[in-house]
PDB file of C-alpha atoms in Angstrom:
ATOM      1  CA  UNK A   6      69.719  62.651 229.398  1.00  0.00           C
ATOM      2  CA  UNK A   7      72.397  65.266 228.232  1.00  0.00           C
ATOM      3  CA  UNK A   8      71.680  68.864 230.629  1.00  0.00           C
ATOM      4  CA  UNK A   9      73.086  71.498 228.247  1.00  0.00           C
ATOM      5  CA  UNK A  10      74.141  74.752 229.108  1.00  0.00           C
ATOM      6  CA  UNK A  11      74.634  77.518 227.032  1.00  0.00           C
ATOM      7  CA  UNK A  12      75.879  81.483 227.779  1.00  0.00           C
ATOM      8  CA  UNK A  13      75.093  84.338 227.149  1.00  0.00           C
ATOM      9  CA  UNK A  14      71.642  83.401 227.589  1.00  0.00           C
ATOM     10  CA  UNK A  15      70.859  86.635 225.845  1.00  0.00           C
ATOM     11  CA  UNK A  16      72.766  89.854 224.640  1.00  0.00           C
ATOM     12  CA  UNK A  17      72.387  92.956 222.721  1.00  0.00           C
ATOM     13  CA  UNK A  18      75.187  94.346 220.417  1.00  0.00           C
ATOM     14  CA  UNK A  19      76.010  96.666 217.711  1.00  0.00           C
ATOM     15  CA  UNK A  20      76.332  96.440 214.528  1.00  0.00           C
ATOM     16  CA  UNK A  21      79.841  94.946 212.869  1.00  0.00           C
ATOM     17  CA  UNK A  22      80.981  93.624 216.087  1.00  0.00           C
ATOM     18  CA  UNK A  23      81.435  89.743 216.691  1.00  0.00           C
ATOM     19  CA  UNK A  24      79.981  87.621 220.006  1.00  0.00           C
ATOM     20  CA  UNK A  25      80.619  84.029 221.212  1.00  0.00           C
ATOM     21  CA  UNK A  26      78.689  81.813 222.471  1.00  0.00           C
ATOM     22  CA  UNK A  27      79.640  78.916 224.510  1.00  0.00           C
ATOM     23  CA  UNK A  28      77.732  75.737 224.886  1.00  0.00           C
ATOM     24  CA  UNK A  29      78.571  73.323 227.872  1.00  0.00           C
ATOM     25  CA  UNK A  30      77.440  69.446 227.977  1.00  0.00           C
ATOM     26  CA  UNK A  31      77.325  67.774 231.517  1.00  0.00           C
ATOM     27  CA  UNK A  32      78.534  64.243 229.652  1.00  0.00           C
ATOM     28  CA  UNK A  33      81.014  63.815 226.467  1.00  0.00           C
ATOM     29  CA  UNK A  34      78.510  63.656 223.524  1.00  0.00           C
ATOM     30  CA  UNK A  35      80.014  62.298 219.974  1.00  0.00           C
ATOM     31  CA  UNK A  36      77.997  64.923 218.471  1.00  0.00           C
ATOM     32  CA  UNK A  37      77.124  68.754 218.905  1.00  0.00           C
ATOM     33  CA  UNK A  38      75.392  71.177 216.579  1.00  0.00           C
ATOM     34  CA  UNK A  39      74.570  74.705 216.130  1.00  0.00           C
ATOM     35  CA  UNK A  40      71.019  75.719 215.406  1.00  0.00           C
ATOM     36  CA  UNK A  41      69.524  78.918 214.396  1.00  0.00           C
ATOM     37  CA  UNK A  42      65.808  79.839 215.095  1.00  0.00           C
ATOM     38  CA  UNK A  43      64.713  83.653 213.613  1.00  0.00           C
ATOM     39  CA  UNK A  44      61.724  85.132 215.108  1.00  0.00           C
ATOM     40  CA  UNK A  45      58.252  82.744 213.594  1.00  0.00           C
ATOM     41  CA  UNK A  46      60.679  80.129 211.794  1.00  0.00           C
ATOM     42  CA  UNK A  47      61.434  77.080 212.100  1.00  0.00           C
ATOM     43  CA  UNK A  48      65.157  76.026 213.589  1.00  0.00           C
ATOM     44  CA  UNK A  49      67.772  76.140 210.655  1.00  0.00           C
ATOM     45  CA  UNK A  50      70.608  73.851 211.024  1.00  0.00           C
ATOM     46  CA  UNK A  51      73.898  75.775 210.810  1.00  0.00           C
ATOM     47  CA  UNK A  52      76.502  73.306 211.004  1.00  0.00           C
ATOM     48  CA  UNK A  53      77.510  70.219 213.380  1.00  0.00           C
ATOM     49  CA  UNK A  54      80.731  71.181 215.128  1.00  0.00           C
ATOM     50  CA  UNK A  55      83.632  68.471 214.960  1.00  0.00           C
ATOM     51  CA  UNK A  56      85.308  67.426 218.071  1.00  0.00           C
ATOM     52  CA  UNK A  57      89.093  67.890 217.205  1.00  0.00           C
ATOM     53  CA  UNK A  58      88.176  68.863 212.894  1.00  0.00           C
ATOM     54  CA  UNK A  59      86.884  71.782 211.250  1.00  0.00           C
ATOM     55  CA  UNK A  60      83.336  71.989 211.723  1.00  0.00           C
ATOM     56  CA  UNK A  61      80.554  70.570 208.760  1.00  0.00           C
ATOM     57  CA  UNK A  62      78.795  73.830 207.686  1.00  0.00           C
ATOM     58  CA  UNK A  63      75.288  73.600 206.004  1.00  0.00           C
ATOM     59  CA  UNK A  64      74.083  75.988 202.702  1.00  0.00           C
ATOM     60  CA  UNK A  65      74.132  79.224 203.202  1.00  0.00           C
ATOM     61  CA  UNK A  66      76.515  78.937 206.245  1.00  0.00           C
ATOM     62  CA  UNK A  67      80.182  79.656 205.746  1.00  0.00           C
ATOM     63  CA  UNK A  68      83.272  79.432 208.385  1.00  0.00           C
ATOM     64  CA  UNK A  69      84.178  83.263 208.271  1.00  0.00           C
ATOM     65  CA  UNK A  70      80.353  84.268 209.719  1.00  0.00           C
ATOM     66  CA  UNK A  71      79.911  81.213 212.083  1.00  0.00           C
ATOM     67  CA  UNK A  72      83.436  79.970 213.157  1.00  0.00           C
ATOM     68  CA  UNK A  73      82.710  77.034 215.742  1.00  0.00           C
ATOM     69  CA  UNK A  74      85.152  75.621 218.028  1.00  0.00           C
ATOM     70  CA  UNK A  75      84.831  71.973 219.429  1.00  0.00           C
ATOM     71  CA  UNK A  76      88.153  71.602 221.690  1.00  0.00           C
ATOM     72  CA  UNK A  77      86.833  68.224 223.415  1.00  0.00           C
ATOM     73  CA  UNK A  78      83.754  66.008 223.992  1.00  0.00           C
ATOM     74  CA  UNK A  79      81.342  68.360 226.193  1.00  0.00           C
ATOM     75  CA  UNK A  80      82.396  72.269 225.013  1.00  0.00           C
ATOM     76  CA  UNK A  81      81.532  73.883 222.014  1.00  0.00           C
ATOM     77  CA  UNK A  82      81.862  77.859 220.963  1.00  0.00           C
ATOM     78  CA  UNK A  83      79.881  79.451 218.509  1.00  0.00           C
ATOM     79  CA  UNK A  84      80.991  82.919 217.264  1.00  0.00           C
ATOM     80  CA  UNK A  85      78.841  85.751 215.341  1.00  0.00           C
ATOM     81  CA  UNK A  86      81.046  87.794 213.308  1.00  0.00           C
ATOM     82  CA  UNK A  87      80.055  91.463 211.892  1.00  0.00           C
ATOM     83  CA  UNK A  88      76.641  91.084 212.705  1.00  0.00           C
ATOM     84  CA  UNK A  89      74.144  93.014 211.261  1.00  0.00           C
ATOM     85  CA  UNK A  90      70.528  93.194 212.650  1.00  0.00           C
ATOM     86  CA  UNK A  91      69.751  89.939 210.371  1.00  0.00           C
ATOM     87  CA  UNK A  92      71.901  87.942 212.700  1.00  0.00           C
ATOM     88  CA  UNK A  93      69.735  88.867 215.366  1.00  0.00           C
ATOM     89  CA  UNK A  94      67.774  85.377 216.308  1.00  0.00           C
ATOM     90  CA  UNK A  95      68.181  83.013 218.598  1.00  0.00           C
ATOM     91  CA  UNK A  96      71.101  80.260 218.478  1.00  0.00           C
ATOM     92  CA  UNK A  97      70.535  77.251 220.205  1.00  0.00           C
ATOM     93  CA  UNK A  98      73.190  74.182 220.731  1.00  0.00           C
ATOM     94  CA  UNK A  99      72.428  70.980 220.832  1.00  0.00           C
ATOM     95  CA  UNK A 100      73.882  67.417 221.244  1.00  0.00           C
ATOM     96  CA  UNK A 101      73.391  63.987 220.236  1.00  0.00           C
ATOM     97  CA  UNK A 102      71.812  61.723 222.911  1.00  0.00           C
ATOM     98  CA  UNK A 103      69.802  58.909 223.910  1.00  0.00           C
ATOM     99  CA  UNK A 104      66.831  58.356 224.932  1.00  0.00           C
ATOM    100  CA  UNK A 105      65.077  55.928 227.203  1.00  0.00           C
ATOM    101  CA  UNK A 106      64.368  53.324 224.342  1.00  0.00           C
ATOM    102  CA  UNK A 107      68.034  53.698 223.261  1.00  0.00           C
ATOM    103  CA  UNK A 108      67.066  55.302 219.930  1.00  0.00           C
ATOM    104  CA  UNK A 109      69.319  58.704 219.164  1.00  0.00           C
ATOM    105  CA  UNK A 110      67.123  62.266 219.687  1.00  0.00           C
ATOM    106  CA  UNK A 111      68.876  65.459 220.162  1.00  0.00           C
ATOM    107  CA  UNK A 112      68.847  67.308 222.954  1.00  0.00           C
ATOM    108  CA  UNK A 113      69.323  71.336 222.825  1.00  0.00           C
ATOM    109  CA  UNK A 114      70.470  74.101 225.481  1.00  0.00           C
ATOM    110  CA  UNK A 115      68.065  77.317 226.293  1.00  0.00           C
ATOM    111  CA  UNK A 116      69.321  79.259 223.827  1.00  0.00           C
ATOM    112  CA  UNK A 117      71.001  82.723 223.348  1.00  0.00           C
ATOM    113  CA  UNK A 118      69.042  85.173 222.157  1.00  0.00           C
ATOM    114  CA  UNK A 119      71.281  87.679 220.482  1.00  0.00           C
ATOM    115  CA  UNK A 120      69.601  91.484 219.309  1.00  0.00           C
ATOM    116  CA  UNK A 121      71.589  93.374 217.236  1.00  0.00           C
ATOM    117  CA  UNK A 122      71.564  96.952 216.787  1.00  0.00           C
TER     118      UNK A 122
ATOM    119  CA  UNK B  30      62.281  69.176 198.369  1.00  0.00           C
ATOM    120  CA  UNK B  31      62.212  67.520 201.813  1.00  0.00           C
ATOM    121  CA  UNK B  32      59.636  69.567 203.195  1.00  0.00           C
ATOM    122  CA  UNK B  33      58.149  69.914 206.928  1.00  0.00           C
ATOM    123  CA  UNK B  34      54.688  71.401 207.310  1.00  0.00           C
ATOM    124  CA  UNK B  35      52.997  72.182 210.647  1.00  0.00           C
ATOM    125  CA  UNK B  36      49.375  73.308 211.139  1.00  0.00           C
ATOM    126  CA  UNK B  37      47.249  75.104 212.343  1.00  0.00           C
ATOM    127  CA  UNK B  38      50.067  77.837 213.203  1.00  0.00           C
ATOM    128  CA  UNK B  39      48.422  78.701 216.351  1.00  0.00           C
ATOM    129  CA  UNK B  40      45.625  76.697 218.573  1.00  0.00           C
ATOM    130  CA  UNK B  41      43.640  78.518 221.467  1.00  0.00           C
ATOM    131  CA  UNK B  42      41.784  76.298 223.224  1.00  0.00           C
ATOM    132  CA  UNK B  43      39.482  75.646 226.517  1.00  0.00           C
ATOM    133  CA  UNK B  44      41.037  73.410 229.462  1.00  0.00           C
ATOM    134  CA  UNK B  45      39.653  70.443 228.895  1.00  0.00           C
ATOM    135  CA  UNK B  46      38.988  70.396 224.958  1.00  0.00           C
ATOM    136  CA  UNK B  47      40.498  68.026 223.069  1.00  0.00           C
ATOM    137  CA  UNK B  48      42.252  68.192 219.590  1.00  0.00           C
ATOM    138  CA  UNK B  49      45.046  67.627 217.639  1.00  0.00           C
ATOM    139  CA  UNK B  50      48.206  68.959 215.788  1.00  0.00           C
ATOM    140  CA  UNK B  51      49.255  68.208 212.356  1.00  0.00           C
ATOM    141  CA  UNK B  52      52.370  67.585 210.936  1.00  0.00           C
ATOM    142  CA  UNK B  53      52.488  66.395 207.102  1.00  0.00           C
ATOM    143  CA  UNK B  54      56.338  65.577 205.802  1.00  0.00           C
ATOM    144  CA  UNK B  55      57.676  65.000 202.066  1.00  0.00           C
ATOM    145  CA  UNK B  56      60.683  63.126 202.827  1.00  0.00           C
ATOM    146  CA  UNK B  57      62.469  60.336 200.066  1.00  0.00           C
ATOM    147  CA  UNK B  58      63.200  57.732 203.143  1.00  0.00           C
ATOM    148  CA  UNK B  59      61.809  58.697 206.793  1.00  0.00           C
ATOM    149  CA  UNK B  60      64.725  58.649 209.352  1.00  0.00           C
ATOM    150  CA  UNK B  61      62.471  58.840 212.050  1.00  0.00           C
ATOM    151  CA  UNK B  62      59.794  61.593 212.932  1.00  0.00           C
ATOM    152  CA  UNK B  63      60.181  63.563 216.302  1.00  0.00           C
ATOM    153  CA  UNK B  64      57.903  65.586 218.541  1.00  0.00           C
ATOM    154  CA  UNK B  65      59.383  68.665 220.433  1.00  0.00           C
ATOM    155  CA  UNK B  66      57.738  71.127 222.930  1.00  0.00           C
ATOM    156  CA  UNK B  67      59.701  74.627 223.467  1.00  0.00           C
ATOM    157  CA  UNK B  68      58.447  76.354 226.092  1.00  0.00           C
ATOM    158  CA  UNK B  69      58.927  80.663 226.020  1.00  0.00           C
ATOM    159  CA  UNK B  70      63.038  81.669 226.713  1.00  0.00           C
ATOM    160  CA  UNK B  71      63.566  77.785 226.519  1.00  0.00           C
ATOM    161  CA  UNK B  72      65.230  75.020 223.984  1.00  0.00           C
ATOM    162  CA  UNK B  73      62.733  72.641 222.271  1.00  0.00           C
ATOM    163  CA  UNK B  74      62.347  69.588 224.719  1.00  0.00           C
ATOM    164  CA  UNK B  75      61.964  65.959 223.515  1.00  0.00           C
ATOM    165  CA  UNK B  76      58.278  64.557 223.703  1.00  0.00           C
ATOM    166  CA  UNK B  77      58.298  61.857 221.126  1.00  0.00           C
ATOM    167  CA  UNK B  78      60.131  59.318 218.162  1.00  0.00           C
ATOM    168  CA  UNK B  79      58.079  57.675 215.744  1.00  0.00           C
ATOM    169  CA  UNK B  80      60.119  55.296 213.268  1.00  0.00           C
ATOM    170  CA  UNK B  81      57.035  53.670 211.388  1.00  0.00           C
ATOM    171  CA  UNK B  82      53.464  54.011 209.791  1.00  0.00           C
ATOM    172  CA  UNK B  83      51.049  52.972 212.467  1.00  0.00           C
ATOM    173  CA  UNK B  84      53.020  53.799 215.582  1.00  0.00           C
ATOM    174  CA  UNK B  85      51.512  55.458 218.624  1.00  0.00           C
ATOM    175  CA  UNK B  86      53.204  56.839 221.428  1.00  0.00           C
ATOM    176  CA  UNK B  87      51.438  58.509 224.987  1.00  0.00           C
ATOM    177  CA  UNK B  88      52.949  60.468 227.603  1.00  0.00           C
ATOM    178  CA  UNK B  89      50.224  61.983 229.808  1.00  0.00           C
ATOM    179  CA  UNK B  90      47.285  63.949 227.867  1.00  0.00           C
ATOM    180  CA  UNK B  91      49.483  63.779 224.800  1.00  0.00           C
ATOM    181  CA  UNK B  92      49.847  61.031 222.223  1.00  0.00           C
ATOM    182  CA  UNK B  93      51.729  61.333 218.533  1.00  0.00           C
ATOM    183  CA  UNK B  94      50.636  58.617 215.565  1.00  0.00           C
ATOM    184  CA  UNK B  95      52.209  58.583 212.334  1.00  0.00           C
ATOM    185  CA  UNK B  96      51.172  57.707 208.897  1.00  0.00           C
ATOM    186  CA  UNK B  97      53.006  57.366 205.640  1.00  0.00           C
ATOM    187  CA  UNK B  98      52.705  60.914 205.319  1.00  0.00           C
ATOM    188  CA  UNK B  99      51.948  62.889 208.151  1.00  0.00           C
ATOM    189  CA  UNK B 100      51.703  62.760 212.512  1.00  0.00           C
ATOM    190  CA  UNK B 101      49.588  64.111 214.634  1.00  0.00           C
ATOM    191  CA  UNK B 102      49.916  65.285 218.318  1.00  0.00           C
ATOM    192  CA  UNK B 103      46.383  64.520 220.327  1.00  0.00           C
ATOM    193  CA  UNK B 104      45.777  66.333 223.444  1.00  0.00           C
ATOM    194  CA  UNK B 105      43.461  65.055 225.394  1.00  0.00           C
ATOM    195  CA  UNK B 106      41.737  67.035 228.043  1.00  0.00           C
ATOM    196  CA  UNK B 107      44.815  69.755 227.781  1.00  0.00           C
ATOM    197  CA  UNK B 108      45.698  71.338 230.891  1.00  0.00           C
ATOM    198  CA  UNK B 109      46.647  75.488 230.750  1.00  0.00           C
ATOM    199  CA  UNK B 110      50.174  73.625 231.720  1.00  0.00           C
ATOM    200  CA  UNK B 111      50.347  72.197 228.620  1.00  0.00           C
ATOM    201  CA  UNK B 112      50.432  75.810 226.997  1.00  0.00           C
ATOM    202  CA  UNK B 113      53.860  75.567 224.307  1.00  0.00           C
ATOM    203  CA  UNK B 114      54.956  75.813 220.953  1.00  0.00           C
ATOM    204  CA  UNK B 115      55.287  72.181 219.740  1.00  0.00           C
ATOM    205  CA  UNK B 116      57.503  71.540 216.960  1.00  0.00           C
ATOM    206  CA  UNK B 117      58.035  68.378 214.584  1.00  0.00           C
ATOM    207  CA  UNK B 118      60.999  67.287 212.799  1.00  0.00           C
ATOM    208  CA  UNK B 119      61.599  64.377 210.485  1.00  0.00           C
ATOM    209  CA  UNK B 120      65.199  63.140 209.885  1.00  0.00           C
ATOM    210  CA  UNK B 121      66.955  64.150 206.827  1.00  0.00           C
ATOM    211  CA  UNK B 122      66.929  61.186 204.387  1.00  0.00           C
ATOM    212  CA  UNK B 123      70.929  61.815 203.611  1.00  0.00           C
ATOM    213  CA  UNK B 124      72.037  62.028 207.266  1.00  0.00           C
ATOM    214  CA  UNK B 125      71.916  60.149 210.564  1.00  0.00           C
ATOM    215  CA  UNK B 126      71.391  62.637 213.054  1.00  0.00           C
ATOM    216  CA  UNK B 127      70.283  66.050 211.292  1.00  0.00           C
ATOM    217  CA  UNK B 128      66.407  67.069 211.522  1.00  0.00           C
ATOM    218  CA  UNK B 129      64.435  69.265 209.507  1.00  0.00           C
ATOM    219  CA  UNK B 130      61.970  71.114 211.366  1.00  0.00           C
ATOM    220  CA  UNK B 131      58.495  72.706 210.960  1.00  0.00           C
ATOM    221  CA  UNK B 132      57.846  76.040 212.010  1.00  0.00           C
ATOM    222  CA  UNK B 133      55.606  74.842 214.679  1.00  0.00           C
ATOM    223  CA  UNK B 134      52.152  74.862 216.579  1.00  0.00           C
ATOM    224  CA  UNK B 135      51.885  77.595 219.111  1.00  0.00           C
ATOM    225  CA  UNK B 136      49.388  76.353 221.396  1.00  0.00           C
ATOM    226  CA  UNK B 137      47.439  78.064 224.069  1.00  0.00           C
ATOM    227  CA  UNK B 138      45.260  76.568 226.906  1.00  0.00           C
ATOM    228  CA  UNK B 139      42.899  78.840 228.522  1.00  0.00           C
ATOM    229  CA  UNK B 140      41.464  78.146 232.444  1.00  0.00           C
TER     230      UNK B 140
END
């Protein structure tokens, strides 16, 4: 299966400033996407970045907070903007891949836990 | 709504003691129901698909069964090992590959 990388792997920053996150896939996937998981919640979908398009953003997520970059088939960038301590959580990448049976799961990086101040 | 529900929140038990983990979905058309473990400082880590009422899947002490409308994850004999938050997902009825999750099972194994 995919092996998914992601950095920072964690990071605290003040308020109003932006941070990016990259996410790294050791294989071309056809599909990546950006997950958010807040402290005791479940993992909110943020949007499924497009290899070559504009990224599909879900309610409640718009391009000018979470602009996503997907130059090619294994690299993905995921960028904060003037965060505020509510944007501290967890953001966690993950692809589309297969598993032994053939049958599509996803597959997700560690994570980057962002704090911010 | 499609709707994801996960209990009991949190699970301590004794190496050795069995039980099991709920998972009860309201979906319009199941796309597939999934089984994650996430271990602390880690990304959620694929245990298990279930596509159909009746199916059963095992992978060491665990094993995930699915009904029309709900799963459960049986561990048998857990080890302190299998200590983890397990999460469950169900496809979303209007999309191939996007899941909604449940909040999860944080489950602890004591020596």
């Amino acid at each position: 299966s995919a092996v998914i990388s992601q950095k920072p792997s964690r990071d605290i920053c003040q308020r109003g400033t932006s941070l990016t996150i990259q996410c790294q896939v050791d294989s071309q996937v056809t599909m990546m996407f950006w997950y958010r998981q807040q402290p005791g919640q479940s993992l909110t979908l943020i949007a499924t970045a497009n290899q070559g398009s504009e990224a599909t953003y879900e309610s409640g997520f718009v391009i000018d907070k979470f602009p996503i970059s997907r130059p090619n088939l294994t690299f993905s960038t995921l960028t904060v903007s003037n965060m505020s301590p509510e944007d501290s959580s967890i953001y966690l990448c993950s692809a589309l891949d297969r598993e032994d049976s053939g049958a599509n799961v996803l597959t997700f990086g560690a994570g980057s836990r962002l704090t911010v101040l | 709504e499609d709707q994801v529900t996960q209990s009991p929140e949190a699970l301590r038990l004794q190496e050795g003691e069995s039980s099991s983990l709920n998972c009860s979905y309201t979906v319009s058309g199941l796309r597939g129901l999934f089984w994650y473990r996430q271990d602390p400082g880690k990304g959620p880590e694929f245990l298990f698909t279930l596509y159909s009422a009746g199916e059963e899947k095992e992978k060491e002490r665990l094993k995930a069964t699915l009904t029309k409308k709900e799963s459960f994850l049986h561990i048998t004999a857990p080890k302190p090992e299998d200590s983890a938050t397990y999460l469950c997902a169900v496809g979303d009825p209007d999309s191939s590959y996007k899941l909604i999750f449940g909040s999860g099972t944080r489950l602890l194994v004591r020596p």
